[in-house]
Amino acid sequence: MCFFSIVFISACKKESQPLEKVYRFDKIIRIDGLNRAYTIHLPANYYESSDFSLIIALHGGGGNPRQFENTSRLSEKADAAGFIVVYPEGTGVFPTWNAGMCCGYAASQDINDVKFISLLIDQLVSAYKINPGKIYATGHSNGGMMSYRLACELSDKIAAIAPNGCTMVVSQLCSPKRAVPILHMHSVNDQHVPYKGGTGNGITGIDNPPLDSVLNVWSLLNNCSIPAQVAVDNSRYTLTEWLACDNETAIAYYLTKDGGHAWPGGLPGRDGADVPSTAIDANDLLWEFFKQYQLP
């Protein structure tokens, strides 16, 4: 009888051990009759800590969550720095985001990607240990365009944005509810979305607004009292800043002199794609920038 009790207690202890820790999930949320896919990556310290920041990482046109995760290497940064990153997926055979006047299927079918991201944020905050005041958006190309639209329409949920290799192409008046901090990264060699504006050689088929104009508009929206000033200008990049904006926010614009239409410090998006800039590291810059800001 004594031996049986010992065995039984031992078996119970084994069954009560915690389940295996999982750090990456591929999931679907159904919105407006569409299955919207996303991949979420939890940092290495997720199960031992709390109060995590969330970065929404939006792939470029024709990309997907796995591709952007691999080429941006943002999950590696998430593990090192301790934040959660989610990679949502656009719509269409050639997945795109409806950033306003661009791009592809999402724009032509007027897909409500703002609603998708808004509901995704709600779901993730309820399911994971995320601080709702520490939610940020970044993206490359069409994904960067989408992050600008989110800044215009979801400023009550997104604390700051860090777009790369894009411009703002919203089709309606941008009316954020608060000043939105912006870190923009671009290359002088980007022929897909030229920083000086124009159609470029990409598939957008639109006249891309020049970045100086876009960021000057945001300086007005953010009520920045110190206009554009060059903080750094060396052989690798130029950094232009708009400072003393409402709620102690700022706008920073890194224009690299190497690379092309690619994620700085990452990997080429596909075979034959532009080589990423090595003058800056997008992941390091965006994380240091995001850490400065939090919604009340």
Coordinates of C-alpha atoms in Angstrom, one line a residue:
M1 CA 0.0 0.0 0.0
C2 CA 2.8 2.4 0.9
F3 CA 4.6 1.6 -2.4
F4 CA 1.5 2.2 -4.4
S5 CA 1.0 5.7 -2.8
I6 CA 4.6 6.7 -3.7
V7 CA 4.1 5.7 -7.3
F8 CA 0.8 7.5 -7.5
I9 CA 2.2 10.7 -6.1
S10 CA 5.2 10.6 -8.5
A11 CA 2.9 10.2 -11.5
C12 CA 0.8 13.1 -10.4
K13 CA 3.8 15.3 -10.1
K14 CA 4.9 14.4 -13.6
E15 CA 1.5 15.2 -15.1
S16 CA 1.5 18.7 -13.4
Q17 CA 4.7 19.8 -15.1
P18 CA 4.2 23.0 -17.3
L19 CA 3.6 22.5 -21.0
E20 CA 6.4 23.0 -23.5
K21 CA 7.1 26.7 -24.0
V22 CA 6.2 27.8 -27.5
Y23 CA 7.5 31.1 -29.0
R24 CA 6.1 31.3 -32.5
F25 CA 2.5 30.9 -33.7
D26 CA 0.9 31.0 -37.1
K27 CA -2.7 32.1 -36.7
I28 CA -5.8 33.4 -38.5
I29 CA -8.4 36.0 -37.6
R30 CA -11.6 36.2 -39.6
I31 CA -12.6 39.8 -40.6
D32 CA -15.3 40.9 -43.1
G33 CA -15.6 37.4 -44.5
L34 CA -11.8 37.0 -45.0
N35 CA -9.3 34.8 -43.2
R36 CA -6.5 37.2 -42.2
A37 CA -3.3 35.4 -41.4
Y38 CA -0.5 36.5 -39.1
T39 CA 2.6 35.2 -37.4
I40 CA 3.5 36.2 -33.8
H41 CA 7.0 35.8 -32.3
L42 CA 7.4 35.9 -28.5
P43 CA 10.9 36.8 -27.2
A44 CA 13.1 34.4 -25.3
N45 CA 12.1 35.8 -21.9
Y46 CA 8.4 35.9 -22.6
Y47 CA 7.4 33.2 -20.0
E48 CA 9.5 34.7 -17.3
S49 CA 8.5 38.4 -17.6
S50 CA 5.6 40.7 -18.5
D51 CA 4.7 44.2 -19.7
F52 CA 6.0 43.6 -23.2
S53 CA 6.1 46.0 -26.1
L54 CA 4.5 44.9 -29.4
I55 CA 5.9 45.8 -32.8
I56 CA 3.6 45.3 -35.8
A57 CA 5.9 44.5 -38.8
L58 CA 4.2 44.9 -42.2
H59 CA 5.8 43.2 -45.2
G60 CA 6.2 44.9 -48.6
G61 CA 4.1 44.2 -51.7
G62 CA 4.3 40.6 -52.7
G63 CA 5.9 39.6 -49.4
N64 CA 4.5 37.5 -46.6
P65 CA 5.1 37.1 -42.8
R66 CA 7.8 34.4 -43.1
Q67 CA 9.7 36.3 -45.8
F68 CA 9.7 39.6 -43.9
E69 CA 10.6 37.9 -40.7
N70 CA 13.6 36.3 -42.4
T71 CA 14.8 39.3 -44.4
S72 CA 14.3 41.9 -41.6
R73 CA 15.8 39.6 -38.9
L74 CA 13.4 41.5 -36.6
S75 CA 12.7 38.3 -34.5
E76 CA 16.4 38.1 -33.7
K77 CA 16.2 41.6 -32.4
A78 CA 13.0 40.8 -30.5
D79 CA 14.8 38.0 -28.6
A80 CA 17.8 40.2 -27.8
A81 CA 15.8 43.2 -26.7
G82 CA 12.7 41.5 -25.2
F83 CA 9.7 42.6 -27.2
I84 CA 6.9 40.8 -29.1
V85 CA 6.7 41.1 -32.9
V86 CA 3.7 40.2 -35.0
Y87 CA 3.9 39.8 -38.8
P88 CA 0.4 40.2 -40.4
E89 CA -0.2 39.3 -44.0
G90 CA -1.8 41.4 -46.7
T91 CA -4.4 40.1 -49.2
G92 CA -4.3 38.9 -52.8
V93 CA -2.2 36.4 -54.7
F94 CA 0.5 39.0 -54.6
P95 CA -0.2 40.1 -51.0
T96 CA -0.5 43.9 -50.5
W97 CA -1.8 46.5 -48.1
N98 CA -4.5 49.1 -48.7
A99 CA -2.4 52.1 -47.8
G100 CA -4.8 54.5 -49.7
M101 CA -3.8 55.1 -53.3
C102 CA -1.6 51.9 -53.2
C103 CA -1.2 49.0 -53.6
G104 CA -2.5 46.2 -55.8
Y105 CA -5.4 44.0 -54.8
A106 CA -5.9 45.4 -51.4
A107 CA -6.3 49.0 -52.7
S108 CA -8.3 48.1 -55.8
Q109 CA -10.8 46.0 -53.6
D110 CA -10.7 48.6 -50.8
I111 CA -9.8 46.0 -48.2
N112 CA -10.2 47.4 -44.7
D113 CA -6.7 46.8 -43.4
V114 CA -7.0 49.4 -40.7
K115 CA -9.9 47.4 -39.2
F116 CA -7.8 44.2 -39.5
I117 CA -4.8 45.8 -37.6
S118 CA -7.1 47.4 -35.0
L119 CA -8.9 44.1 -34.2
L120 CA -5.6 42.2 -34.3
I121 CA -4.2 44.6 -31.7
D122 CA -7.3 44.0 -29.5
Q123 CA -6.9 40.2 -29.8
L124 CA -3.2 40.2 -29.1
V125 CA -3.5 42.5 -26.0
S126 CA -6.1 40.2 -24.6
A127 CA -4.2 37.0 -25.3
Y128 CA -0.6 38.0 -24.5
K129 CA 1.3 40.0 -21.9
I130 CA 1.4 43.2 -23.9
N131 CA 1.3 46.7 -22.5
P132 CA -1.4 48.5 -24.6
G133 CA 0.6 51.7 -24.4
K134 CA 3.6 50.2 -26.0
I135 CA 2.4 49.2 -29.4
Y136 CA 4.3 50.3 -32.5
A137 CA 4.2 49.8 -36.3
T138 CA 7.0 49.4 -38.9
G139 CA 7.0 48.2 -42.4
H140 CA 8.9 48.1 -45.7
S141 CA 7.7 49.6 -49.0
N142 CA 3.9 49.0 -49.2
G143 CA 4.1 47.9 -45.6
G144 CA 5.7 51.2 -44.7
M145 CA 2.9 53.0 -46.5
M146 CA 0.4 51.1 -44.4
S147 CA 2.2 52.2 -41.2
Y148 CA 1.7 55.8 -42.3
R149 CA -2.0 55.1 -42.7
L150 CA -2.2 53.5 -39.3
A151 CA -0.5 56.6 -37.8
C152 CA -3.3 58.7 -39.4
E153 CA -6.2 56.5 -38.3
L154 CA -5.0 54.5 -35.3
S155 CA -3.0 57.0 -33.3
D156 CA -5.0 56.1 -30.2
K157 CA -3.6 52.6 -30.4
I158 CA -0.1 53.0 -32.0
A159 CA 2.5 55.0 -30.1
A160 CA 5.0 55.5 -32.9
I161 CA 5.9 54.3 -36.4
A162 CA 9.1 53.5 -38.3
P163 CA 8.5 53.1 -42.0
N164 CA 11.3 52.2 -44.5
G165 CA 11.6 52.5 -48.3
C166 CA 8.2 54.1 -48.8
T167 CA 6.2 57.3 -48.8
M168 CA 2.7 58.3 -47.5
V169 CA -0.1 57.7 -50.0
V170 CA -3.3 58.1 -48.0
S171 CA -6.4 58.9 -50.0
Q172 CA -8.2 60.7 -47.3
L173 CA -7.2 63.6 -45.0
C174 CA -4.7 62.5 -42.4
S175 CA -6.2 63.4 -39.0
P176 CA -4.4 61.7 -36.1
K177 CA -5.8 62.2 -32.7
R178 CA -2.4 63.0 -31.2
A179 CA 1.1 63.7 -32.3
V180 CA 2.8 60.6 -33.7
P181 CA 6.5 60.1 -33.4
I182 CA 8.0 59.0 -36.8
L183 CA 11.3 57.4 -37.7
H184 CA 11.7 57.2 -41.5
M185 CA 14.5 55.2 -43.2
H186 CA 15.3 55.4 -46.9
S187 CA 18.1 55.1 -49.4
V188 CA 19.2 57.7 -52.0
N189 CA 19.6 54.7 -54.4
D190 CA 16.0 53.5 -54.0
Q191 CA 14.6 53.5 -57.5
H192 CA 11.4 51.7 -56.5
V193 CA 10.1 54.5 -54.3
P194 CA 12.4 57.5 -55.0
Y195 CA 12.9 59.7 -52.0
K196 CA 12.5 62.8 -54.2
G197 CA 9.1 61.5 -55.4
G198 CA 7.9 60.3 -58.8
T199 CA 6.7 57.0 -60.2
G200 CA 10.0 55.0 -59.9
N201 CA 10.4 51.6 -61.4
G202 CA 8.2 49.7 -59.1
I203 CA 4.7 48.3 -59.5
T204 CA 2.8 51.0 -57.6
G205 CA 1.9 52.9 -60.7
I206 CA 1.4 56.1 -58.7
D207 CA 3.2 59.4 -58.4
N208 CA 5.0 58.9 -55.0
P209 CA 5.0 62.1 -53.0
P210 CA 8.5 63.3 -52.1
L211 CA 9.6 62.5 -48.5
D212 CA 10.5 66.1 -47.6
S213 CA 6.9 67.1 -48.3
V214 CA 5.4 64.1 -46.4
L215 CA 7.5 64.7 -43.3
N216 CA 6.9 68.5 -43.4
V217 CA 3.2 67.7 -43.4
W218 CA 3.7 65.5 -40.3
S219 CA 5.7 68.3 -38.6
L220 CA 2.6 70.5 -39.0
L221 CA 0.3 67.7 -37.7
N222 CA 2.6 67.2 -34.8
N223 CA 3.0 70.9 -34.2
C224 CA 6.8 70.8 -34.2
S225 CA 8.2 74.1 -33.3
I226 CA 11.7 73.4 -34.5
P227 CA 11.7 72.9 -38.3
A228 CA 13.8 70.4 -40.3
Q229 CA 17.4 70.6 -39.4
V230 CA 20.3 68.3 -40.4
A231 CA 21.8 66.7 -37.3
V232 CA 24.2 64.3 -39.1
D233 CA 25.7 64.4 -42.6
N234 CA 28.6 62.1 -43.3
S235 CA 29.7 59.6 -45.9
R236 CA 27.2 57.0 -44.8
Y237 CA 23.9 58.8 -44.2
T238 CA 22.1 62.1 -43.5
L239 CA 19.9 62.5 -40.5
T240 CA 17.3 65.2 -40.6
E241 CA 15.2 66.0 -37.5
W242 CA 12.0 67.9 -36.7
L243 CA 12.0 68.6 -32.9
A244 CA 10.0 70.1 -30.1
C245 CA 6.7 68.6 -31.3
D246 CA 3.6 68.1 -29.2
N247 CA 3.8 65.6 -26.3
E248 CA 7.6 65.7 -26.5
T249 CA 7.6 63.7 -29.8
A250 CA 10.0 64.0 -32.7
I251 CA 10.5 63.1 -36.4
A252 CA 13.7 61.5 -37.5
Y253 CA 14.6 60.9 -41.2
Y254 CA 17.7 58.7 -42.1
L255 CA 18.7 58.9 -45.7
T256 CA 21.5 56.4 -46.4
K257 CA 24.0 56.8 -49.2
D258 CA 24.3 53.1 -49.8
G259 CA 21.9 50.2 -50.3
G260 CA 18.6 50.5 -52.2
H261 CA 15.0 49.3 -51.8
A262 CA 15.7 47.0 -49.0
W263 CA 15.7 46.7 -45.2
P264 CA 18.8 48.3 -43.7
G265 CA 20.9 45.8 -41.9
G266 CA 18.8 42.9 -43.1
L267 CA 18.9 40.5 -46.1
P268 CA 17.8 41.1 -49.7
G269 CA 14.1 40.5 -50.1
R270 CA 14.6 38.0 -52.9
D271 CA 17.1 36.9 -55.5
G272 CA 18.3 39.8 -57.6
A273 CA 16.8 42.4 -55.1
D274 CA 18.6 45.5 -54.0
V275 CA 21.4 45.1 -51.4
P276 CA 20.4 46.4 -48.0
S277 CA 22.2 49.4 -46.6
T278 CA 25.0 48.8 -44.1
A279 CA 25.2 52.4 -43.0
I280 CA 22.4 51.9 -40.5
D281 CA 20.7 49.0 -38.8
A282 CA 16.9 49.4 -39.0
N283 CA 16.1 47.1 -36.1
D284 CA 18.5 48.9 -33.7
L285 CA 17.3 52.3 -34.7
L286 CA 13.6 51.6 -34.5
W287 CA 13.9 49.9 -31.1
E288 CA 15.8 52.8 -29.6
F289 CA 13.3 55.2 -31.1
F290 CA 10.2 53.3 -30.0
K291 CA 11.5 52.9 -26.4
Q292 CA 11.2 56.7 -25.9
Y293 CA 7.4 56.7 -26.5
Q294 CA 4.4 55.3 -24.8
L295 CA 0.7 56.0 -24.9
P296 CA -0.9 57.4 -21.7

